[in-house]
XYZ file of C-alpha atoms in Angstrom:
329
model
C 0.000 0.000 0.000
C 1.349 3.393 -1.014
C 1.729 5.701 1.977
C 1.917 9.458 2.492
C 4.022 11.580 4.807
C 5.226 15.155 5.167
C 8.652 16.542 4.413
C 8.931 18.074 7.884
C 8.273 21.782 8.284
C 4.848 23.301 8.928
C 3.600 26.914 9.117
C 3.279 28.812 12.351
C 5.093 31.132 14.728
C 4.215 29.822 18.191
C 4.517 26.700 20.292
C 0.737 26.327 20.035
C 1.170 26.084 16.252
C 3.542 23.166 16.789
C 0.919 21.414 18.892
C -1.673 21.898 16.136
C 0.799 20.699 13.500
C 1.417 17.548 15.528
C -2.314 16.881 15.783
C -2.705 17.414 12.033
C 0.132 15.043 11.163
C -1.095 12.321 13.504
C -4.665 12.649 12.303
C -4.113 12.896 8.545
C -0.963 10.800 8.040
C -1.738 7.721 10.138
C 0.452 5.368 8.084
C 3.629 7.444 8.385
C 3.428 10.509 10.651
C 6.484 12.656 11.240
C 7.878 14.933 13.916
C 6.672 18.394 12.788
C 9.038 21.334 12.608
C 7.813 24.927 12.941
C 10.775 27.093 11.892
C 8.659 30.249 11.928
C 9.243 30.405 15.681
C 12.737 31.729 15.049
C 16.299 30.776 14.242
C 16.554 28.257 17.083
C 13.680 26.309 15.505
C 14.920 26.609 11.907
C 16.872 23.974 9.999
C 20.429 24.844 11.039
C 19.559 25.541 14.662
C 17.624 22.299 14.924
C 20.492 20.381 13.314
C 22.953 21.822 15.817
C 20.565 20.850 18.614
C 21.159 17.215 17.632
C 24.942 17.445 17.151
C 26.859 15.883 20.061
C 30.092 17.122 21.602
C 30.339 20.502 19.838
C 29.291 23.909 21.114
C 27.707 26.611 18.999
C 26.395 30.121 19.336
C 24.434 32.565 17.229
C 26.441 35.440 15.790
C 25.281 38.345 13.579
C 26.427 36.345 10.542
C 24.638 33.190 11.689
C 25.481 30.031 13.618
C 29.135 29.504 14.591
C 30.936 26.652 16.341
C 32.344 27.604 19.749
C 34.169 25.975 22.654
C 30.987 25.929 24.735
C 27.301 26.143 23.912
C 25.934 29.668 23.943
C 22.480 30.672 25.117
C 20.930 30.255 21.670
C 22.378 26.768 21.237
C 20.985 25.780 24.629
C 17.661 27.300 23.628
C 17.627 25.260 20.400
C 18.199 22.066 22.361
C 15.517 22.995 24.876
C 13.027 23.740 22.103
C 13.721 20.395 20.421
C 13.136 18.595 23.727
C 9.918 20.577 24.243
C 8.680 19.607 20.773
C 9.462 15.957 21.428
C 7.516 16.202 24.689
C 4.517 17.317 22.626
C 4.909 14.457 20.166
C 5.315 11.990 23.028
C 2.144 13.209 24.729
C -0.033 13.219 21.603
C 1.337 10.018 20.045
C 1.645 7.946 23.210
C -0.572 5.158 21.898
C 0.739 5.211 18.334
C 2.040 1.965 16.846
C 3.798 1.576 13.520
C 6.356 3.591 11.556
C 7.315 7.177 12.406
C 9.654 9.677 10.729
C 11.880 12.379 12.110
C 14.100 14.854 10.264
C 17.691 15.936 10.890
C 19.788 18.407 8.916
C 22.416 16.526 6.913
C 26.194 16.943 7.317
C 26.787 18.919 4.110
C 23.960 21.376 4.663
C 25.285 21.987 8.170
C 28.832 22.448 6.830
C 27.517 24.970 4.296
C 25.537 27.014 6.826
C 27.610 26.910 10.034
C 30.789 28.946 10.554
C 34.103 27.884 12.071
C 35.137 29.536 15.363
C 37.216 32.137 13.500
C 34.713 32.723 10.744
C 33.936 31.415 7.263
C 31.973 28.250 6.681
C 32.896 24.874 8.109
C 32.809 23.790 4.473
C 36.108 25.629 3.904
C 38.084 23.365 6.250
C 38.561 19.653 5.600
C 39.153 18.795 9.264
C 36.283 20.944 10.549
C 33.736 19.440 8.201
C 34.870 15.933 9.115
C 34.545 16.727 12.831
C 31.071 18.215 12.331
C 29.865 15.194 10.346
C 31.138 12.778 12.979
C 29.574 14.832 15.781
C 26.289 14.757 13.884
C 26.527 10.977 13.489
C 27.002 10.562 17.234
C 24.189 12.996 17.960
C 21.831 11.089 15.683
C 22.493 7.883 17.665
C 21.592 9.673 20.898
C 18.567 11.360 19.329
C 17.174 8.102 17.982
C 17.645 6.402 21.343
C 15.675 9.246 22.960
C 12.859 8.856 20.430
C 12.699 5.111 21.088
C 12.332 5.732 24.816
C 9.566 8.255 24.254
C 7.446 6.255 21.796
C 7.711 2.591 22.631
C 4.991 1.573 20.171
C 6.981 2.715 17.135
C 8.497 -0.338 15.479
C 10.209 1.471 12.600
C 11.983 4.792 12.998
C 12.851 6.632 9.789
C 15.476 9.375 10.026
C 15.311 11.769 7.086
C 18.569 13.641 6.466
C 17.737 17.007 4.917
C 20.375 18.008 2.363
C 19.116 21.014 0.374
C 22.696 22.357 0.086
C 24.299 19.133 -1.195
C 23.930 20.120 -4.854
C 25.602 23.481 -4.219
C 28.390 21.854 -2.202
C 29.452 19.458 -4.964
C 29.008 22.105 -7.681
C 31.123 24.761 -5.893
C 28.140 27.119 -5.563
C 28.258 27.881 -1.820
C 29.241 31.564 -1.331
C 32.268 32.488 0.777
C 31.878 34.818 3.758
C 32.564 37.875 1.588
C 29.914 36.859 -0.898
C 32.268 37.540 -3.810
C 33.638 34.031 -4.187
C 32.557 30.402 -4.004
C 33.898 27.566 -1.899
C 35.718 24.842 -3.788
C 33.710 21.804 -4.702
C 34.016 18.786 -2.432
C 35.383 15.622 -4.006
C 32.632 13.092 -4.558
C 34.296 10.336 -2.438
C 34.433 12.722 0.534
C 30.866 13.912 -0.067
C 29.753 10.294 -0.046
C 31.817 9.346 3.012
C 30.341 12.052 5.264
C 26.838 11.019 4.349
C 27.746 7.378 4.904
C 28.905 8.121 8.461
C 25.502 9.554 9.377
C 23.565 6.888 7.460
C 25.555 4.191 9.273
C 24.826 5.852 12.619
C 21.089 5.711 11.864
C 21.299 2.046 10.893
C 23.486 1.153 13.896
C 20.858 2.736 16.142
C 18.161 0.558 14.593
C 16.677 3.194 12.289
C 16.106 3.547 8.565
C 17.873 6.399 6.789
C 16.402 8.557 4.027
C 17.923 11.588 2.317
C 15.680 14.459 1.223
C 16.395 17.366 -1.092
C 14.032 19.529 -3.113
C 16.942 21.359 -4.795
C 17.701 20.945 -8.497
C 20.751 18.941 -9.616
C 21.042 16.980 -6.383
C 23.509 14.132 -7.091
C 21.053 11.308 -6.447
C 23.350 8.588 -7.770
C 25.906 9.631 -5.135
C 23.223 9.635 -2.443
C 21.986 6.197 -3.462
C 25.519 4.842 -3.166
C 25.789 5.741 0.536
C 23.592 2.840 1.624
C 20.619 5.091 2.350
C 17.280 3.281 2.260
C 15.065 6.108 1.011
C 15.353 8.874 -1.588
C 12.989 11.830 -1.130
C 12.709 14.516 -3.822
C 10.489 17.026 -5.570
C 9.438 15.211 -8.749
C 9.819 18.440 -10.762
C 13.511 18.596 -9.822
C 14.421 15.136 -11.136
C 16.312 14.869 -14.421
C 16.464 11.869 -16.794
C 19.481 10.311 -15.052
C 17.773 10.694 -11.671
C 14.794 8.701 -12.893
C 17.046 5.688 -13.417
C 18.390 6.063 -9.884
C 14.880 6.208 -8.405
C 13.728 3.255 -10.504
C 16.702 1.194 -9.350
C 15.950 2.130 -5.745
C 12.354 0.932 -6.023
C 13.297 -2.250 -7.851
C 15.908 -3.103 -5.212
C 13.400 -2.794 -2.350
C 14.290 0.710 -1.241
C 11.915 3.659 -0.837
C 11.191 6.542 -3.198
C 9.331 9.472 -1.638
C 7.909 11.653 -4.403
C 7.044 15.280 -3.809
C 4.011 15.885 -6.022
C 1.773 18.197 -3.961
C 2.845 21.887 -4.156
C 4.306 23.294 -0.953
C 2.358 26.531 -1.465
C -1.139 27.002 -2.817
C -1.131 26.905 -6.647
C -3.099 29.598 -8.437
C -5.348 27.136 -10.231
C -5.823 24.707 -7.374
C -4.624 21.112 -7.264
C -6.656 18.138 -8.454
C -6.310 14.860 -6.613
C -7.189 12.996 -9.822
C -4.610 14.903 -11.872
C -1.941 14.415 -9.205
C -2.669 10.696 -8.982
C -2.489 10.346 -12.758
C 0.826 12.171 -12.815
C 2.356 9.647 -10.428
C 0.900 6.813 -12.494
C 2.473 8.252 -15.654
C 5.817 8.490 -13.876
C 5.595 4.856 -12.816
C 4.592 3.836 -16.352
C 7.639 5.633 -17.722
C 9.807 3.566 -15.371
C 8.017 0.347 -16.276
C 6.574 -0.007 -12.767
C 3.055 -0.114 -11.369
C 1.642 0.960 -7.990
C 0.761 -2.605 -6.977
C 4.286 -3.708 -7.715
C 6.036 -1.054 -5.652
C 3.599 -1.198 -2.715
C 4.649 0.729 0.372
C 8.075 1.448 -1.115
C 6.439 4.423 -2.837
C 5.609 7.359 -0.559
C 3.720 10.521 -1.539
C 4.742 13.880 -0.054
C 4.477 17.613 -0.687
C 7.237 18.914 -2.954
C 9.106 20.456 -0.018
C 8.492 21.719 3.496
C 5.282 23.606 4.240
C 6.737 26.352 6.441
C 5.961 29.002 3.824
C 2.386 27.867 3.234
C -0.746 29.211 4.823
C -2.226 27.061 7.567
C -5.159 26.340 5.257
C -2.974 25.098 2.412
C -0.725 23.095 4.739
C -3.751 21.145 5.912
C -4.956 20.726 2.350
C -1.511 19.582 1.164
C -1.262 16.958 3.902
C -4.747 15.629 3.173
C -4.162 15.671 -0.570
C -0.937 13.685 -0.178
C -2.843 11.072 1.827
C -5.657 10.936 -0.734
C -3.244 10.445 -3.663
C -1.511 7.646 -1.754
C -4.850 5.922 -1.152
C -5.809 6.322 -4.827
C -2.618 4.640 -5.922
Protein backbone atom coordinates (compact mmCIF):
# COMPACT_ATOMS: atom_id res chain seq x y z
CA UNK A 1 0.00 0.00 0.00
CA UNK A 2 1.35 3.39 -1.01
CA UNK A 3 1.73 5.70 1.98
CA UNK A 4 1.92 9.46 2.49
CA UNK A 5 4.02 11.58 4.81
CA UNK A 6 5.23 15.15 5.17
CA UNK A 7 8.65 16.54 4.41
CA UNK A 8 8.93 18.07 7.88
CA UNK A 9 8.27 21.78 8.28
CA UNK A 10 4.85 23.30 8.93
CA UNK A 11 3.60 26.91 9.12
CA UNK A 12 3.28 28.81 12.35
CA UNK A 13 5.09 31.13 14.73
CA UNK A 14 4.21 29.82 18.19
CA UNK A 15 4.52 26.70 20.29
CA UNK A 16 0.74 26.33 20.03
CA UNK A 17 1.17 26.08 16.25
CA UNK A 18 3.54 23.17 16.79
CA UNK A 19 0.92 21.41 18.89
CA UNK A 20 -1.67 21.90 16.14
CA UNK A 21 0.80 20.70 13.50
CA UNK A 22 1.42 17.55 15.53
CA UNK A 23 -2.31 16.88 15.78
CA UNK A 24 -2.71 17.41 12.03
CA UNK A 25 0.13 15.04 11.16
CA UNK A 26 -1.10 12.32 13.50
CA UNK A 27 -4.66 12.65 12.30
CA UNK A 28 -4.11 12.90 8.55
CA UNK A 29 -0.96 10.80 8.04
CA UNK A 30 -1.74 7.72 10.14
CA UNK A 31 0.45 5.37 8.08
CA UNK A 32 3.63 7.44 8.39
CA UNK A 33 3.43 10.51 10.65
CA UNK A 34 6.48 12.66 11.24
CA UNK A 35 7.88 14.93 13.92
CA UNK A 36 6.67 18.39 12.79
CA UNK A 37 9.04 21.33 12.61
CA UNK A 38 7.81 24.93 12.94
CA UNK A 39 10.78 27.09 11.89
CA UNK A 40 8.66 30.25 11.93
CA UNK A 41 9.24 30.41 15.68
CA UNK A 42 12.74 31.73 15.05
CA UNK A 43 16.30 30.78 14.24
CA UNK A 44 16.55 28.26 17.08
CA UNK A 45 13.68 26.31 15.51
CA UNK A 46 14.92 26.61 11.91
CA UNK A 47 16.87 23.97 10.00
CA UNK A 48 20.43 24.84 11.04
CA UNK A 49 19.56 25.54 14.66
CA UNK A 50 17.62 22.30 14.92
CA UNK A 51 20.49 20.38 13.31
CA UNK A 52 22.95 21.82 15.82
CA UNK A 53 20.56 20.85 18.61
CA UNK A 54 21.16 17.21 17.63
CA UNK A 55 24.94 17.44 17.15
CA UNK A 56 26.86 15.88 20.06
CA UNK A 57 30.09 17.12 21.60
CA UNK A 58 30.34 20.50 19.84
CA UNK A 59 29.29 23.91 21.11
CA UNK A 60 27.71 26.61 19.00
CA UNK A 61 26.40 30.12 19.34
CA UNK A 62 24.43 32.57 17.23
CA UNK A 63 26.44 35.44 15.79
CA UNK A 64 25.28 38.34 13.58
CA UNK A 65 26.43 36.35 10.54
CA UNK A 66 24.64 33.19 11.69
CA UNK A 67 25.48 30.03 13.62
CA UNK A 68 29.14 29.50 14.59
CA UNK A 69 30.94 26.65 16.34
CA UNK A 70 32.34 27.60 19.75
CA UNK A 71 34.17 25.98 22.65
CA UNK A 72 30.99 25.93 24.74
CA UNK A 73 27.30 26.14 23.91
CA UNK A 74 25.93 29.67 23.94
CA UNK A 75 22.48 30.67 25.12
CA UNK A 76 20.93 30.25 21.67
CA UNK A 77 22.38 26.77 21.24
CA UNK A 78 20.99 25.78 24.63
CA UNK A 79 17.66 27.30 23.63
CA UNK A 80 17.63 25.26 20.40
CA UNK A 81 18.20 22.07 22.36
CA UNK A 82 15.52 23.00 24.88
CA UNK A 83 13.03 23.74 22.10
CA UNK A 84 13.72 20.39 20.42
CA UNK A 85 13.14 18.60 23.73
CA UNK A 86 9.92 20.58 24.24
CA UNK A 87 8.68 19.61 20.77
CA UNK A 88 9.46 15.96 21.43
CA UNK A 89 7.52 16.20 24.69
CA UNK A 90 4.52 17.32 22.63
CA UNK A 91 4.91 14.46 20.17
CA UNK A 92 5.31 11.99 23.03
CA UNK A 93 2.14 13.21 24.73
CA UNK A 94 -0.03 13.22 21.60
CA UNK A 95 1.34 10.02 20.04
CA UNK A 96 1.64 7.95 23.21
CA UNK A 97 -0.57 5.16 21.90
CA UNK A 98 0.74 5.21 18.33
CA UNK A 99 2.04 1.96 16.85
CA UNK A 100 3.80 1.58 13.52
CA UNK A 101 6.36 3.59 11.56
CA UNK A 102 7.31 7.18 12.41
CA UNK A 103 9.65 9.68 10.73
CA UNK A 104 11.88 12.38 12.11
CA UNK A 105 14.10 14.85 10.26
CA UNK A 106 17.69 15.94 10.89
CA UNK A 107 19.79 18.41 8.92
CA UNK A 108 22.42 16.53 6.91
CA UNK A 109 26.19 16.94 7.32
CA UNK A 110 26.79 18.92 4.11
CA UNK A 111 23.96 21.38 4.66
CA UNK A 112 25.29 21.99 8.17
CA UNK A 113 28.83 22.45 6.83
CA UNK A 114 27.52 24.97 4.30
CA UNK A 115 25.54 27.01 6.83
CA UNK A 116 27.61 26.91 10.03
CA UNK A 117 30.79 28.95 10.55
CA UNK A 118 34.10 27.88 12.07
CA UNK A 119 35.14 29.54 15.36
CA UNK A 120 37.22 32.14 13.50
CA UNK A 121 34.71 32.72 10.74
CA UNK A 122 33.94 31.42 7.26
CA UNK A 123 31.97 28.25 6.68
CA UNK A 124 32.90 24.87 8.11
CA UNK A 125 32.81 23.79 4.47
CA UNK A 126 36.11 25.63 3.90
CA UNK A 127 38.08 23.36 6.25
CA UNK A 128 38.56 19.65 5.60
CA UNK A 129 39.15 18.80 9.26
CA UNK A 130 36.28 20.94 10.55
CA UNK A 131 33.74 19.44 8.20
CA UNK A 132 34.87 15.93 9.12
CA UNK A 133 34.54 16.73 12.83
CA UNK A 134 31.07 18.22 12.33
CA UNK A 135 29.87 15.19 10.35
CA UNK A 136 31.14 12.78 12.98
CA UNK A 137 29.57 14.83 15.78
CA UNK A 138 26.29 14.76 13.88
CA UNK A 139 26.53 10.98 13.49
CA UNK A 140 27.00 10.56 17.23
CA UNK A 141 24.19 13.00 17.96
CA UNK A 142 21.83 11.09 15.68
CA UNK A 143 22.49 7.88 17.66
CA UNK A 144 21.59 9.67 20.90
CA UNK A 145 18.57 11.36 19.33
CA UNK A 146 17.17 8.10 17.98
CA UNK A 147 17.64 6.40 21.34
CA UNK A 148 15.68 9.25 22.96
CA UNK A 149 12.86 8.86 20.43
CA UNK A 150 12.70 5.11 21.09
CA UNK A 151 12.33 5.73 24.82
CA UNK A 152 9.57 8.26 24.25
CA UNK A 153 7.45 6.25 21.80
CA UNK A 154 7.71 2.59 22.63
CA UNK A 155 4.99 1.57 20.17
CA UNK A 156 6.98 2.72 17.13
CA UNK A 157 8.50 -0.34 15.48
CA UNK A 158 10.21 1.47 12.60
CA UNK A 159 11.98 4.79 13.00
CA UNK A 160 12.85 6.63 9.79
CA UNK A 161 15.48 9.37 10.03
CA UNK A 162 15.31 11.77 7.09
CA UNK A 163 18.57 13.64 6.47
CA UNK A 164 17.74 17.01 4.92
CA UNK A 165 20.38 18.01 2.36
CA UNK A 166 19.12 21.01 0.37
CA UNK A 167 22.70 22.36 0.09
CA UNK A 168 24.30 19.13 -1.20
CA UNK A 169 23.93 20.12 -4.85
CA UNK A 170 25.60 23.48 -4.22
CA UNK A 171 28.39 21.85 -2.20
CA UNK A 172 29.45 19.46 -4.96
CA UNK A 173 29.01 22.10 -7.68
CA UNK A 174 31.12 24.76 -5.89
CA UNK A 175 28.14 27.12 -5.56
CA UNK A 176 28.26 27.88 -1.82
CA UNK A 177 29.24 31.56 -1.33
CA UNK A 178 32.27 32.49 0.78
CA UNK A 179 31.88 34.82 3.76
CA UNK A 180 32.56 37.88 1.59
CA UNK A 181 29.91 36.86 -0.90
CA UNK A 182 32.27 37.54 -3.81
CA UNK A 183 33.64 34.03 -4.19
CA UNK A 184 32.56 30.40 -4.00
CA UNK A 185 33.90 27.57 -1.90
CA UNK A 186 35.72 24.84 -3.79
CA UNK A 187 33.71 21.80 -4.70
CA UNK A 188 34.02 18.79 -2.43
CA UNK A 189 35.38 15.62 -4.01
CA UNK A 190 32.63 13.09 -4.56
CA UNK A 191 34.30 10.34 -2.44
CA UNK A 192 34.43 12.72 0.53
CA UNK A 193 30.87 13.91 -0.07
CA UNK A 194 29.75 10.29 -0.05
CA UNK A 195 31.82 9.35 3.01
CA UNK A 196 30.34 12.05 5.26
CA UNK A 197 26.84 11.02 4.35
CA UNK A 198 27.75 7.38 4.90
CA UNK A 199 28.90 8.12 8.46
CA UNK A 200 25.50 9.55 9.38
CA UNK A 201 23.56 6.89 7.46
CA UNK A 202 25.56 4.19 9.27
CA UNK A 203 24.83 5.85 12.62
CA UNK A 204 21.09 5.71 11.86
CA UNK A 205 21.30 2.05 10.89
CA UNK A 206 23.49 1.15 13.90
CA UNK A 207 20.86 2.74 16.14
CA UNK A 208 18.16 0.56 14.59
CA UNK A 209 16.68 3.19 12.29
CA UNK A 210 16.11 3.55 8.57
CA UNK A 211 17.87 6.40 6.79
CA UNK A 212 16.40 8.56 4.03
CA UNK A 213 17.92 11.59 2.32
CA UNK A 214 15.68 14.46 1.22
CA UNK A 215 16.39 17.37 -1.09
CA UNK A 216 14.03 19.53 -3.11
CA UNK A 217 16.94 21.36 -4.79
CA UNK A 218 17.70 20.94 -8.50
CA UNK A 219 20.75 18.94 -9.62
CA UNK A 220 21.04 16.98 -6.38
CA UNK A 221 23.51 14.13 -7.09
CA UNK A 222 21.05 11.31 -6.45
CA UNK A 223 23.35 8.59 -7.77
CA UNK A 224 25.91 9.63 -5.14
CA UNK A 225 23.22 9.64 -2.44
CA UNK A 226 21.99 6.20 -3.46
CA UNK A 227 25.52 4.84 -3.17
CA UNK A 228 25.79 5.74 0.54
CA UNK A 229 23.59 2.84 1.62
CA UNK A 230 20.62 5.09 2.35
CA UNK A 231 17.28 3.28 2.26
CA UNK A 232 15.06 6.11 1.01
CA UNK A 233 15.35 8.87 -1.59
CA UNK A 234 12.99 11.83 -1.13
CA UNK A 235 12.71 14.52 -3.82
CA UNK A 236 10.49 17.03 -5.57
CA UNK A 237 9.44 15.21 -8.75
CA UNK A 238 9.82 18.44 -10.76
CA UNK A 239 13.51 18.60 -9.82
CA UNK A 240 14.42 15.14 -11.14
CA UNK A 241 16.31 14.87 -14.42
CA UNK A 242 16.46 11.87 -16.79
CA UNK A 243 19.48 10.31 -15.05
CA UNK A 244 17.77 10.69 -11.67
CA UNK A 245 14.79 8.70 -12.89
CA UNK A 246 17.05 5.69 -13.42
CA UNK A 247 18.39 6.06 -9.88
CA UNK A 248 14.88 6.21 -8.41
CA UNK A 249 13.73 3.26 -10.50
CA UNK A 250 16.70 1.19 -9.35
CA UNK A 251 15.95 2.13 -5.75
CA UNK A 252 12.35 0.93 -6.02
CA UNK A 253 13.30 -2.25 -7.85
CA UNK A 254 15.91 -3.10 -5.21
CA UNK A 255 13.40 -2.79 -2.35
CA UNK A 256 14.29 0.71 -1.24
CA UNK A 257 11.92 3.66 -0.84
CA UNK A 258 11.19 6.54 -3.20
CA UNK A 259 9.33 9.47 -1.64
CA UNK A 260 7.91 11.65 -4.40
CA UNK A 261 7.04 15.28 -3.81
CA UNK A 262 4.01 15.89 -6.02
CA UNK A 263 1.77 18.20 -3.96
CA UNK A 264 2.85 21.89 -4.16
CA UNK A 265 4.31 23.29 -0.95
CA UNK A 266 2.36 26.53 -1.46
CA UNK A 267 -1.14 27.00 -2.82
CA UNK A 268 -1.13 26.91 -6.65
CA UNK A 269 -3.10 29.60 -8.44
CA UNK A 270 -5.35 27.14 -10.23
CA UNK A 271 -5.82 24.71 -7.37
CA UNK A 272 -4.62 21.11 -7.26
CA UNK A 273 -6.66 18.14 -8.45
CA UNK A 274 -6.31 14.86 -6.61
CA UNK A 275 -7.19 13.00 -9.82
CA UNK A 276 -4.61 14.90 -11.87
CA UNK A 277 -1.94 14.41 -9.21
CA UNK A 278 -2.67 10.70 -8.98
CA UNK A 279 -2.49 10.35 -12.76
CA UNK A 280 0.83 12.17 -12.81
CA UNK A 281 2.36 9.65 -10.43
CA UNK A 282 0.90 6.81 -12.49
CA UNK A 283 2.47 8.25 -15.65
CA UNK A 284 5.82 8.49 -13.88
CA UNK A 285 5.60 4.86 -12.82
CA UNK A 286 4.59 3.84 -16.35
CA UNK A 287 7.64 5.63 -17.72
CA UNK A 288 9.81 3.57 -15.37
CA UNK A 289 8.02 0.35 -16.28
CA UNK A 290 6.57 -0.01 -12.77
CA UNK A 291 3.06 -0.11 -11.37
CA UNK A 292 1.64 0.96 -7.99
CA UNK A 293 0.76 -2.61 -6.98
CA UNK A 294 4.29 -3.71 -7.71
CA UNK A 295 6.04 -1.05 -5.65
CA UNK A 296 3.60 -1.20 -2.71
CA UNK A 297 4.65 0.73 0.37
CA UNK A 298 8.07 1.45 -1.12
CA UNK A 299 6.44 4.42 -2.84
CA UNK A 300 5.61 7.36 -0.56
CA UNK A 301 3.72 10.52 -1.54
CA UNK A 302 4.74 13.88 -0.05
CA UNK A 303 4.48 17.61 -0.69
CA UNK A 304 7.24 18.91 -2.95
CA UNK A 305 9.11 20.46 -0.02
CA UNK A 306 8.49 21.72 3.50
CA UNK A 307 5.28 23.61 4.24
CA UNK A 308 6.74 26.35 6.44
CA UNK A 309 5.96 29.00 3.82
CA UNK A 310 2.39 27.87 3.23
CA UNK A 311 -0.75 29.21 4.82
CA UNK A 312 -2.23 27.06 7.57
CA UNK A 313 -5.16 26.34 5.26
CA UNK A 314 -2.97 25.10 2.41
CA UNK A 315 -0.72 23.10 4.74
CA UNK A 316 -3.75 21.15 5.91
CA UNK A 317 -4.96 20.73 2.35
CA UNK A 318 -1.51 19.58 1.16
CA UNK A 319 -1.26 16.96 3.90
CA UNK A 320 -4.75 15.63 3.17
CA UNK A 321 -4.16 15.67 -0.57
CA UNK A 322 -0.94 13.69 -0.18
CA UNK A 323 -2.84 11.07 1.83
CA UNK A 324 -5.66 10.94 -0.73
CA UNK A 325 -3.24 10.45 -3.66
CA UNK A 326 -1.51 7.65 -1.75
CA UNK A 327 -4.85 5.92 -1.15
CA UNK A 328 -5.81 6.32 -4.83
CA UNK A 329 -2.62 4.64 -5.92
